[in-house]
């Protein structure tokens, strides 16, 4: 399987860490990353890991989701709930085609807290949001089961995938995309885009518009170049 990090946002139960580690080991996904506040890997976690102790020993903890996915080129948030956010979510059956269109690079599969799932703000930092097709009257899956379903589909695709063509463009990691969004945030503020208020919501929508899919390094450079030209133009003295 191509490099794939499993990112768990604010998991509450230590047992879930062990169960997820075992599933990740089954499908060759690593590393395991936690976004605080997160449970500790205790005796129950290691008992349920059953041979995936190395993933628990090597898990990393991060203060923010942005930090946890900074080195990943494709960030896929997951949700089992309908009607969350304004953009159309990726369906599970569409995951293979989505992966086939993306250039080689590290993937991050992001899973939310056991009870509430990811917030709209957290999902806005992803390249896309993957919806798990559960029944609407009982939508929330066990955390490790959700990880297993996603990795099973992704791994089945990888097993049949032909080598990626060499001419595919290199994708920009999430850290570069966040820097691009921050660059545009400064440009939008400079031109008075936020004067009517609702800055956080507007920036979230802008992030979804600009970074709602994997971006190549060339596209990121172009977007930052335009933002920079806006800022430079505003600093020039008017005749």
Coordinates of N, CA and C in Angstrom, one line a residue:
X1 N 0.9 -1.2 0.0 CA 0.0 0.0 0.0 C 0.9 1.2 0.0
X2 N 0.5 2.3 -0.8 CA 1.3 3.5 -0.8 C 1.2 4.1 0.6
X3 N 2.2 4.9 1.0 CA 2.3 5.5 2.3 C 1.0 6.1 2.8
X4 N 0.4 5.7 3.9 CA -0.9 6.2 4.4 C -0.8 6.3 5.9
X5 N -1.0 7.5 6.4 CA -1.0 7.7 7.8 C -2.5 7.6 8.3
X6 N -2.7 7.1 9.5 CA -4.0 7.1 10.1 C -4.0 8.1 11.2
X7 N -4.9 9.1 11.0 CA -5.0 10.2 11.9 C -6.3 10.1 12.7
X8 N -6.2 10.0 14.0 CA -7.3 9.9 14.9 C -7.5 11.2 15.7
X9 N -8.6 11.9 15.5 CA -8.8 13.2 16.2 C -9.6 13.0 17.5
X10 N -8.9 13.3 18.6 CA -9.5 13.3 19.9 C -10.2 12.0 20.3
X11 N -9.5 10.8 20.0 CA -10.1 9.6 20.4 C -10.2 9.5 21.9
X12 N -11.3 8.9 22.5 CA -11.5 8.9 23.9 C -11.0 7.6 24.6
X13 N -11.1 6.5 23.9 CA -11.0 5.2 24.5 C -9.6 4.6 24.1
X14 N -8.8 4.2 25.1 CA -7.6 3.5 24.8 C -7.7 2.3 24.0
X15 N -8.8 1.5 24.3 CA -9.0 0.3 23.6 C -9.1 0.5 22.1
X16 N -9.7 1.7 21.7 CA -9.8 2.0 20.3 C -8.4 2.2 19.6
X17 N -7.5 2.7 20.4 CA -6.1 2.9 19.8 C -5.6 1.5 19.5
X18 N -5.7 0.5 20.3 CA -5.2 -0.8 20.1 C -5.9 -1.5 18.9
X19 N -7.2 -1.4 18.8 CA -8.0 -2.0 17.7 C -7.6 -1.3 16.4
X20 N -7.5 0.0 16.4 CA -7.1 0.7 15.1 C -5.7 0.3 14.7
X21 N -4.8 0.2 15.7 CA -3.4 -0.2 15.4 C -3.4 -1.6 14.7
X22 N -4.2 -2.5 15.2 CA -4.2 -3.9 14.6 C -4.7 -3.8 13.2
X23 N -5.8 -3.0 13.0 CA -6.3 -2.9 11.6 C -5.3 -2.3 10.7
X24 N -4.7 -1.2 11.2 CA -3.7 -0.5 10.3 C -2.5 -1.5 10.0
X25 N -2.1 -2.3 10.9 CA -1.1 -3.3 10.6 C -1.5 -4.3 9.6
X26 N -2.8 -4.7 9.7 CA -3.4 -5.7 8.7 C -3.2 -5.2 7.3
X27 N -3.4 -3.9 7.1 CA -3.4 -3.3 5.7 C -2.1 -2.6 5.4
X28 N -1.2 -2.6 6.3 CA 0.1 -1.9 6.0 C 0.1 -0.4 6.0
X29 N -0.8 0.1 6.8 CA -0.9 1.6 7.0 C -0.1 2.0 8.2
X30 N 0.7 3.1 8.0 CA 1.5 3.6 9.1 C 2.0 5.0 8.7
X31 N 2.2 5.9 9.6 CA 2.2 5.7 11.1 C 0.8 6.0 11.6
X32 N 0.6 5.9 12.9 CA -0.6 6.3 13.6 C -0.4 7.6 14.3
X33 N -1.3 8.6 14.0 CA -1.1 9.9 14.6 C -2.4 10.3 15.4
X34 N -2.2 11.0 16.5 CA -3.3 11.4 17.3 C -3.3 12.9 17.4
X35 N -4.5 13.5 17.4 CA -4.7 14.9 17.6 C -5.3 15.1 19.0
X36 N -4.6 15.9 19.8 CA -5.0 16.0 21.2 C -6.3 16.8 21.4
X37 N -7.0 16.6 22.5 CA -6.7 15.7 23.6 C -7.1 14.3 23.2
X38 N -6.2 13.3 23.4 CA -6.4 11.9 23.0 C -6.1 11.0 24.1
X39 N -6.7 9.8 24.0 CA -6.5 8.8 25.0 C -5.0 8.3 25.0
X40 N -4.6 7.7 26.1 CA -3.2 7.2 26.2 C -3.3 5.7 25.9
X41 N -2.2 5.2 25.3 CA -2.1 3.8 24.9 C -1.8 3.0 26.2
X42 N -2.8 2.5 26.9 CA -2.6 1.7 28.1 C -2.5 0.2 27.9
X43 N -2.7 -0.5 29.0 CA -2.6 -2.0 28.9 C -3.7 -2.5 27.9
X44 N -4.9 -2.0 28.0 CA -6.0 -2.4 27.1 C -5.6 -2.2 25.7
X45 N -5.0 -1.1 25.4 CA -4.7 -0.8 24.0 C -3.7 -1.8 23.5
X46 N -2.7 -2.1 24.2 CA -1.7 -3.1 23.8 C -2.2 -4.5 23.7
X47 N -3.2 -4.8 24.6 CA -3.8 -6.1 24.5 C -4.6 -6.3 23.2
X48 N -5.3 -5.2 22.8 CA -6.1 -5.3 21.6 C -5.3 -5.1 20.3
X49 N -4.1 -4.6 20.5 CA -3.2 -4.4 19.3 C -2.8 -5.7 18.7
X50 N -2.6 -6.7 19.5 CA -2.3 -8.1 19.1 C -1.2 -8.2 18.0
X51 N 0.0 -7.7 18.3 CA 1.1 -7.8 17.4 C 1.4 -6.5 16.7
X52 N 0.6 -5.5 16.9 CA 0.8 -4.2 16.3 C 1.4 -3.2 17.4
X53 N 2.1 -3.8 18.3 CA 2.7 -2.9 19.4 C 3.6 -1.8 18.8
X54 N 4.2 -2.1 17.7 CA 5.2 -1.1 17.1 C 4.5 0.1 16.7
X55 N 3.2 0.0 16.3 CA 2.4 1.2 15.9 C 2.1 2.0 17.1
X56 N 1.7 1.3 18.2 CA 1.4 2.1 19.4 C 2.7 2.7 20.0
X57 N 3.8 2.0 20.0 CA 5.0 2.6 20.5 C 5.5 3.8 19.6
X58 N 5.1 3.8 18.4 CA 5.6 4.8 17.5 C 4.6 5.9 17.2
X59 N 3.4 5.8 17.8 CA 2.4 6.8 17.5 C 2.9 8.2 17.9
X60 N 2.4 9.2 17.2 CA 2.8 10.6 17.5 C 1.6 11.4 17.9
X61 N 1.8 12.4 18.7 CA 0.7 13.3 19.2 C 0.9 14.7 18.7
X62 N -0.2 15.3 18.3 CA -0.2 16.6 17.7 C -1.2 17.5 18.3
X63 N -0.9 18.8 18.4 CA -1.8 19.8 19.0 C -3.0 20.1 18.1
X64 N -2.7 20.0 16.8 CA -3.8 20.4 15.8 C -3.8 19.4 14.6
X65 N -4.9 19.3 13.9 CA -5.0 18.5 12.8 C -4.1 19.0 11.7
X66 N -4.0 20.3 11.5 CA -3.0 20.9 10.5 C -1.6 20.3 10.7
X67 N -1.2 20.3 12.0 CA 0.2 19.8 12.3 C 0.3 18.3 12.0
X68 N -0.8 17.5 12.2 CA -0.8 16.1 12.1 C -0.7 15.7 10.6
X69 N -1.2 16.5 9.7 CA -1.2 16.1 8.3 C -0.2 16.9 7.4
X70 N 0.6 17.7 8.1 CA 1.5 18.7 7.4 C 2.3 18.1 6.2
X71 N 2.7 16.8 6.4 CA 3.6 16.2 5.4 C 2.9 15.4 4.4
X72 N 1.5 15.4 4.4 CA 0.7 14.5 3.5 C 0.2 15.3 2.3
X73 N 0.3 14.7 1.2 CA -0.2 15.3 -0.1 C -1.7 15.2 -0.3
X74 N -2.3 14.1 0.1 CA -3.7 13.8 0.0 C -4.3 13.6 1.3
X75 N -5.2 14.4 1.8 CA -5.8 14.3 3.1 C -7.3 14.0 2.9
X76 N -7.7 12.8 3.4 CA -9.1 12.3 3.2 C -9.7 12.3 4.5
X77 N -10.7 13.2 4.8 CA -11.5 13.1 6.0 C -12.6 12.1 5.8
X78 N -13.1 11.6 6.9 CA -14.2 10.6 6.8 C -15.4 11.0 7.7
X79 N -16.5 10.6 7.2 CA -17.8 10.9 7.9 C -18.8 9.9 7.5
X80 N -19.7 9.6 8.5 CA -20.8 8.7 8.2 C -22.1 9.5 8.1
X81 N -22.1 10.8 8.3 CA -23.3 11.6 8.4 C -23.6 12.3 7.1
X82 N -24.8 12.4 6.8 CA -25.3 13.0 5.6 C -25.5 14.5 5.8
X83 N -25.4 15.3 4.7 CA -25.7 16.7 4.8 C -24.8 17.6 5.6
X84 N -23.6 17.2 5.8 CA -22.6 18.0 6.6 C -21.7 18.7 5.6
X85 N -21.7 20.0 5.7 CA -20.8 20.8 4.7 C -21.6 21.0 3.4
X86 N -21.1 21.9 2.6 CA -21.8 22.3 1.4 C -21.3 21.6 0.2
X87 N -20.1 21.0 0.2 CA -19.6 20.3 -1.0 C -20.0 18.9 -0.9
X88 N -20.1 18.3 -2.1 CA -20.5 16.9 -2.2 C -19.4 16.0 -1.7
X89 N -19.7 15.1 -0.8 CA -18.7 14.2 -0.3 C -18.4 13.1 -1.3
X90 N -17.2 12.5 -1.1 CA -16.8 11.4 -1.9 C -17.4 10.2 -1.4
X91 N -18.0 9.4 -2.3 CA -18.7 8.1 -1.9 C -17.6 7.0 -1.8
X92 N -17.8 6.1 -0.9 CA -16.9 5.0 -0.7 C -16.5 4.3 -2.0
X93 N -17.5 4.1 -2.9 CA -17.3 3.4 -4.1 C -16.5 4.2 -5.1
X94 N -16.4 5.5 -4.8 CA -15.6 6.4 -5.7 C -14.1 6.5 -5.3
X95 N -13.8 6.0 -4.1 CA -12.5 6.1 -3.6 C -11.4 5.5 -4.5
X96 N -11.6 4.3 -5.1 CA -10.5 3.9 -6.0 C -10.2 4.8 -7.2
X97 N -11.3 5.4 -7.8 CA -11.0 6.3 -8.9 C -10.3 7.6 -8.4
X98 N -10.7 8.0 -7.2 CA -10.1 9.2 -6.7 C -8.6 9.0 -6.4
X99 N -8.3 7.8 -5.9 CA -6.9 7.5 -5.6 C -6.1 7.4 -6.9
X100 N -6.8 6.8 -8.0 CA -6.1 6.6 -9.2 C -5.8 8.0 -9.9
X101 N -6.5 9.0 -9.6 CA -6.3 10.3 -10.2 C -5.2 11.1 -9.5
X102 N -4.9 10.7 -8.3 CA -3.9 11.5 -7.5 C -2.5 10.9 -7.8
X103 N -1.6 11.8 -7.8 CA -0.2 11.4 -8.0 C 0.3 10.7 -6.8
X104 N 1.4 9.9 -6.9 CA 2.0 9.3 -5.8 C 2.4 10.3 -4.7
X105 N 2.2 9.8 -3.5 CA 2.5 10.7 -2.3 C 1.8 10.1 -1.1
X106 N 2.1 10.7 0.1 CA 1.6 10.2 1.3 C 0.1 10.6 1.5
X107 N -0.7 9.6 1.9 CA -2.1 9.8 2.1 C -2.3 9.9 3.6
X108 N -3.3 10.8 4.1 CA -3.7 10.8 5.5 C -5.2 10.5 5.5
X109 N -5.6 9.4 6.1 CA -7.0 9.1 6.4 C -7.3 9.6 7.8
X110 N -8.3 10.6 7.8 CA -8.6 11.3 9.1 C -9.9 10.8 9.6
X111 N -9.9 10.4 10.9 CA -11.2 9.9 11.6 C -11.4 10.7 12.8
X112 N -12.7 11.1 13.0 CA -13.1 11.9 14.1 C -13.3 11.2 15.4
X113 N -13.7 11.9 16.5 CA -14.0 11.3 17.8 C -15.1 10.3 17.7
X114 N -15.1 9.3 18.6 CA -16.1 8.2 18.5 C -17.6 8.7 18.5
X115 N -17.9 9.7 19.3 CA -19.3 10.1 19.4 C -19.7 11.2 18.4
X116 N -18.9 12.2 18.1 CA -19.3 13.3 17.4 C -18.8 13.4 15.9
X117 N -17.7 12.7 15.6 CA -17.1 12.8 14.3 C -16.3 14.1 14.2
X118 N -15.9 14.4 13.0 CA -15.1 15.6 12.7 C -16.0 16.8 12.5
X119 N -15.5 18.0 13.0 CA -16.3 19.2 12.8 C -16.1 19.7 11.4
X120 N -17.0 20.6 11.0 CA -16.9 21.2 9.7 C -15.6 21.9 9.5
X121 N -15.1 22.6 10.5 CA -13.8 23.2 10.4 C -12.7 22.2 10.2
X122 N -12.7 21.1 10.9 CA -11.7 20.1 10.7 C -11.8 19.4 9.3
X123 N -13.0 19.2 8.8 CA -13.1 18.7 7.4 C -12.6 19.6 6.4
X124 N -12.7 20.9 6.7 CA -12.3 21.9 5.7 C -10.8 21.9 5.4
X125 N -10.0 21.2 6.2 CA -8.5 21.1 6.0 C -8.2 19.9 5.1
X126 N -9.2 19.1 4.7 CA -8.9 17.9 3.9 C -9.0 18.2 2.4
X127 N -8.4 17.3 1.6 CA -8.5 17.4 0.2 C -10.0 17.0 -0.2
X128 N -10.6 16.1 0.5 CA -11.9 15.7 0.2 C -12.5 15.0 1.5
X129 N -13.8 14.9 1.5 CA -14.5 14.2 2.6 C -15.1 12.9 2.1
X130 N -14.7 11.8 2.7 CA -15.2 10.5 2.3 C -16.4 10.1 3.2
X131 N -17.6 9.8 2.6 CA -18.7 9.4 3.3 C -18.9 7.9 3.4
X132 N -19.0 7.4 4.6 CA -19.2 5.9 4.8 C -20.7 5.6 4.7
X133 N -21.2 4.7 3.9 CA -22.6 4.5 3.6 C -23.3 3.7 4.6
X134 N -23.4 4.3 5.8 CA -24.2 3.6 6.9 C -25.6 4.0 6.8
X135 N -26.5 3.3 7.6 CA -27.9 3.6 7.6 C -28.1 4.9 8.4
X136 N -29.0 5.8 7.9 CA -29.2 7.1 8.5 C -29.7 7.1 9.9
X137 N -30.5 6.0 10.3 CA -31.0 5.9 11.6 C -30.0 5.5 12.6
X138 N -28.8 5.0 12.1 CA -27.7 4.5 13.0 C -26.4 4.7 12.3
X139 N -26.0 5.9 12.1 CA -24.9 6.2 11.2 C -23.5 6.0 11.7
X140 N -23.3 6.1 13.0 CA -21.9 6.2 13.6 C -21.3 4.8 13.7
X141 N -20.2 4.5 13.1 CA -19.5 3.3 13.2 C -18.5 3.2 14.4
X142 N -18.2 2.0 14.8 CA -17.1 1.8 15.7 C -15.8 2.3 15.0
X143 N -15.0 3.0 15.7 CA -13.8 3.6 15.1 C -12.9 2.7 14.3
X144 N -12.6 1.5 14.9 CA -11.7 0.6 14.2 C -12.4 0.0 13.0
X145 N -13.7 -0.2 13.1 CA -14.5 -0.7 12.0 C -14.4 0.2 10.8
X146 N -14.6 1.5 11.1 CA -14.5 2.5 10.0 C -13.2 2.5 9.4
X147 N -12.1 2.4 10.2 CA -10.8 2.4 9.6 C -10.6 1.2 8.7
X148 N -11.1 0.0 9.2 CA -11.0 -1.2 8.4 C -11.7 -1.1 7.1
X149 N -12.9 -0.5 7.1 CA -13.7 -0.4 5.8 C -12.9 0.4 4.8
X150 N -12.4 1.6 5.3 CA -11.7 2.5 4.4 C -10.4 1.9 3.8
X151 N -9.6 1.3 4.7 CA -8.4 0.7 4.3 C -8.6 -0.6 3.4
X152 N -9.7 -1.3 3.6 CA -9.9 -2.5 2.8 C -10.2 -2.0 1.3
X153 N -11.0 -0.9 1.2 CA -11.3 -0.4 -0.2 C -10.0 0.2 -0.8
X154 N -9.3 0.9 0.0 CA -8.1 1.5 -0.6 C -7.0 0.5 -0.9
X155 N -6.9 -0.6 -0.1 CA -5.9 -1.6 -0.4 C -6.3 -2.5 -1.6
X156 N -7.6 -2.8 -1.7 CA -8.0 -3.5 -2.9 C -7.7 -2.8 -4.1
X157 N -7.9 -1.5 -4.1 CA -7.6 -0.7 -5.3 C -6.1 -0.7 -5.6
X158 N -5.3 -0.6 -4.5 CA -3.8 -0.5 -4.7 C -3.3 -1.9 -5.3
X159 N -3.9 -3.0 -4.9 CA -3.5 -4.3 -5.4 C -3.7 -4.4 -6.9
X160 N -4.7 -3.7 -7.4 CA -4.9 -3.8 -8.9 C -4.4 -2.7 -9.7
X161 N -3.9 -1.7 -9.0 CA -3.4 -0.4 -9.7 C -2.2 -0.7 -10.5
X162 N -2.1 -0.2 -11.7 CA -0.9 -0.2 -12.4 C 0.1 0.9 -12.0
X163 N 1.4 0.7 -12.2 CA 2.3 1.8 -11.7 C 1.9 3.1 -12.3
X164 N 2.0 4.1 -11.4 CA 1.6 5.5 -11.8 C 2.6 6.0 -12.9
X165 N 2.0 6.7 -13.9 CA 2.9 7.2 -15.0 C 3.9 8.2 -14.4
X166 N 5.1 8.2 -15.0 CA 6.1 9.1 -14.4 C 5.8 10.5 -14.6
X167 N 4.9 10.8 -15.6 CA 4.7 12.2 -16.0 C 3.7 12.9 -15.0
X168 N 3.1 12.2 -14.1 CA 2.2 12.8 -13.1 C 2.9 13.9 -12.3
X169 N 2.2 15.0 -12.1 CA 2.9 16.1 -11.3 C 3.0 15.7 -9.8
X170 N 4.0 16.3 -9.2 CA 4.2 16.1 -7.8 C 3.2 16.9 -7.1
X171 N 2.6 16.3 -6.1 CA 1.6 17.0 -5.3 C 2.2 17.7 -4.1
X172 N 1.6 18.8 -3.8 CA 2.1 19.7 -2.7 C 1.6 19.1 -1.3
X173 N 2.4 19.0 -0.3 CA 2.0 18.5 1.0 C 1.0 19.5 1.6
X174 N 0.3 19.0 2.6 CA -0.7 19.8 3.3 C -0.2 21.1 3.9
X175 N 1.1 21.0 4.4 CA 1.7 22.2 5.0 C 1.8 23.3 4.0
X176 N 2.1 23.0 2.7 CA 2.3 24.0 1.7 C 0.9 24.6 1.3
X177 N -0.1 23.7 1.3 CA -1.5 24.2 1.0 C -2.0 25.1 2.1
X178 N -1.7 24.8 3.3 CA -2.1 25.7 4.4 C -1.4 27.0 4.3
X179 N -0.2 27.0 3.9 CA 0.6 28.3 3.8 C 0.0 29.1 2.6
X180 N -0.5 28.4 1.6 CA -1.1 29.1 0.5 C -2.4 29.7 0.9
X181 N -3.2 29.0 1.7 CA -4.5 29.5 2.2 C -4.2 30.7 3.1
X182 N -3.2 30.7 3.9 CA -2.8 31.8 4.8 C -2.4 33.0 3.9
X183 N -1.6 32.7 2.8 CA -1.2 33.8 1.9 C -2.4 34.5 1.3
X184 N -3.4 33.7 0.9 CA -4.6 34.3 0.3 C -5.5 35.0 1.4
X185 N -5.4 34.5 2.6 CA -6.1 35.1 3.7 C -5.6 36.6 3.9
X186 N -4.3 36.8 3.8 CA -3.7 38.1 3.9 C -4.1 39.0 2.8
X187 N -4.1 38.4 1.6 CA -4.5 39.1 0.4 C -6.0 39.5 0.4
X188 N -6.9 38.6 0.9 CA -8.3 38.9 0.9 C -8.5 40.0 2.0
X189 N -7.8 40.0 3.1 CA -8.0 41.0 4.1 C -7.5 42.3 3.6
X190 N -6.4 42.3 2.8 CA -5.9 43.6 2.3 C -6.8 44.3 1.3
X191 N -7.6 43.5 0.6 CA -8.5 44.1 -0.4 C -9.9 44.4 0.2
X192 N -10.1 44.1 1.5 CA -11.3 44.4 2.2 C -12.4 43.4 2.0
X193 N -12.0 42.1 1.7 CA -13.0 41.1 1.4 C -13.8 40.7 2.7
X194 N -13.1 40.9 3.9 CA -13.8 40.5 5.1 C -14.5 41.7 5.8
X195 N -14.6 42.8 5.1 CA -15.2 44.0 5.8 C -16.6 43.8 6.2
X196 N -17.3 42.9 5.6 CA -18.7 42.6 5.9 C -18.8 41.6 7.1
X197 N -17.7 41.1 7.6 CA -17.7 40.2 8.7 C -17.7 38.7 8.2
X198 N -17.9 37.8 9.2 CA -17.9 36.3 8.9 C -16.6 35.9 8.3
X199 N -15.5 36.3 8.9 CA -14.2 36.0 8.4 C -13.9 34.5 8.4
X200 N -14.2 33.8 9.6 CA -13.9 32.4 9.7 C -14.7 31.6 8.7
X201 N -16.0 31.9 8.6 CA -16.8 31.1 7.6 C -16.3 31.4 6.2
X202 N -16.0 32.6 5.9 CA -15.6 33.0 4.5 C -14.2 32.3 4.2
X203 N -13.3 32.2 5.2 CA -12.0 31.6 5.0 C -12.2 30.1 4.8
X204 N -13.1 29.5 5.6 CA -13.4 28.1 5.4 C -13.9 27.7 4.0
X205 N -14.8 28.6 3.5 CA -15.3 28.4 2.2 C -14.2 28.6 1.1
X206 N -13.4 29.5 1.4 CA -12.3 29.8 0.4 C -11.3 28.6 0.4
X207 N -11.0 28.1 1.6 CA -10.2 26.9 1.7 C -10.8 25.7 0.9
X208 N -12.1 25.5 1.1 CA -12.7 24.4 0.4 C -12.7 24.7 -1.1
X209 N -12.8 25.9 -1.6 CA -12.7 26.2 -3.0 C -11.3 26.0 -3.5
X210 N -10.3 26.5 -2.8 CA -8.9 26.4 -3.3 C -8.3 25.0 -3.1
X211 N -8.6 24.5 -1.9 CA -7.8 23.3 -1.5 C -8.8 22.1 -1.3
X212 N -9.9 22.1 -2.0 CA -10.9 21.0 -1.8 C -10.5 19.8 -2.7
X213 N -9.3 19.7 -3.1 CA -8.7 18.5 -3.8 C -7.2 18.6 -3.7
X214 N -6.5 17.5 -4.0 CA -5.1 17.6 -4.0 C -4.6 18.6 -5.0
X215 N -3.6 19.4 -4.6 CA -3.0 20.4 -5.5 C -1.5 20.0 -5.8
X216 N -1.2 20.3 -7.1 CA 0.2 20.0 -7.5 C 1.1 21.2 -7.0
X217 N 2.4 20.9 -6.9 CA 3.3 22.0 -6.5 C 3.2 23.2 -7.5
X218 N 3.0 22.9 -8.8 CA 2.9 24.0 -9.7 C 1.7 24.8 -9.4
X219 N 0.5 24.2 -9.1 CA -0.7 24.9 -8.8 C -0.5 25.8 -7.6
X220 N 0.1 25.2 -6.6 CA 0.4 26.0 -5.3 C 1.2 27.2 -5.6
X221 N 2.3 27.0 -6.4 CA 3.1 28.2 -6.8 C 2.3 29.2 -7.5
X222 N 1.4 28.8 -8.4 CA 0.6 29.8 -9.1 C -0.3 30.5 -8.2
X223 N -1.0 29.8 -7.3 CA -1.9 30.5 -6.4 C -1.2 31.5 -5.5
X224 N 0.0 31.1 -5.0 CA 0.8 32.0 -4.1 C 1.3 33.2 -4.9
X225 N 1.6 32.9 -6.2 CA 2.1 34.0 -7.0 C 1.0 35.1 -7.2
X226 N -0.2 34.6 -7.4 CA -1.3 35.6 -7.6 C -1.5 36.4 -6.3
X227 N -1.6 35.7 -5.2 CA -1.8 36.4 -3.9 C -0.7 37.4 -3.7
X228 N 0.5 37.0 -4.0 CA 1.7 37.9 -3.8 C 1.5 39.2 -4.7
X229 N 1.1 39.0 -5.9 CA 0.9 40.1 -6.8 C -0.1 41.1 -6.3
X230 N -1.2 40.5 -5.7 CA -2.2 41.3 -5.1 C -1.6 42.2 -4.0
X231 N -0.9 41.6 -3.1 CA -0.3 42.3 -2.0 C 0.7 43.3 -2.4
X232 N 1.5 43.0 -3.4 CA 2.5 43.9 -3.9 C 1.8 45.1 -4.6
X233 N 0.8 44.9 -5.4 CA 0.1 45.9 -6.0 C -0.5 46.9 -5.1
X234 N -1.0 46.4 -3.9 CA -1.7 47.3 -2.9 C -0.6 48.1 -2.2
X235 N 0.6 47.7 -2.2 CA 1.7 48.4 -1.5 C 2.3 49.5 -2.4
X236 N 2.1 49.4 -3.7 CA 2.6 50.4 -4.6 C 2.0 51.8 -4.4
X237 N 2.7 52.8 -4.4 CA 2.1 54.2 -4.3 C 1.2 54.5 -5.5
X238 N 0.1 55.0 -5.3 CA -0.8 55.3 -6.4 C -0.3 56.6 -7.1
X239 N -0.4 56.7 -8.4 CA 0.1 57.9 -9.1 C -0.8 59.1 -8.8

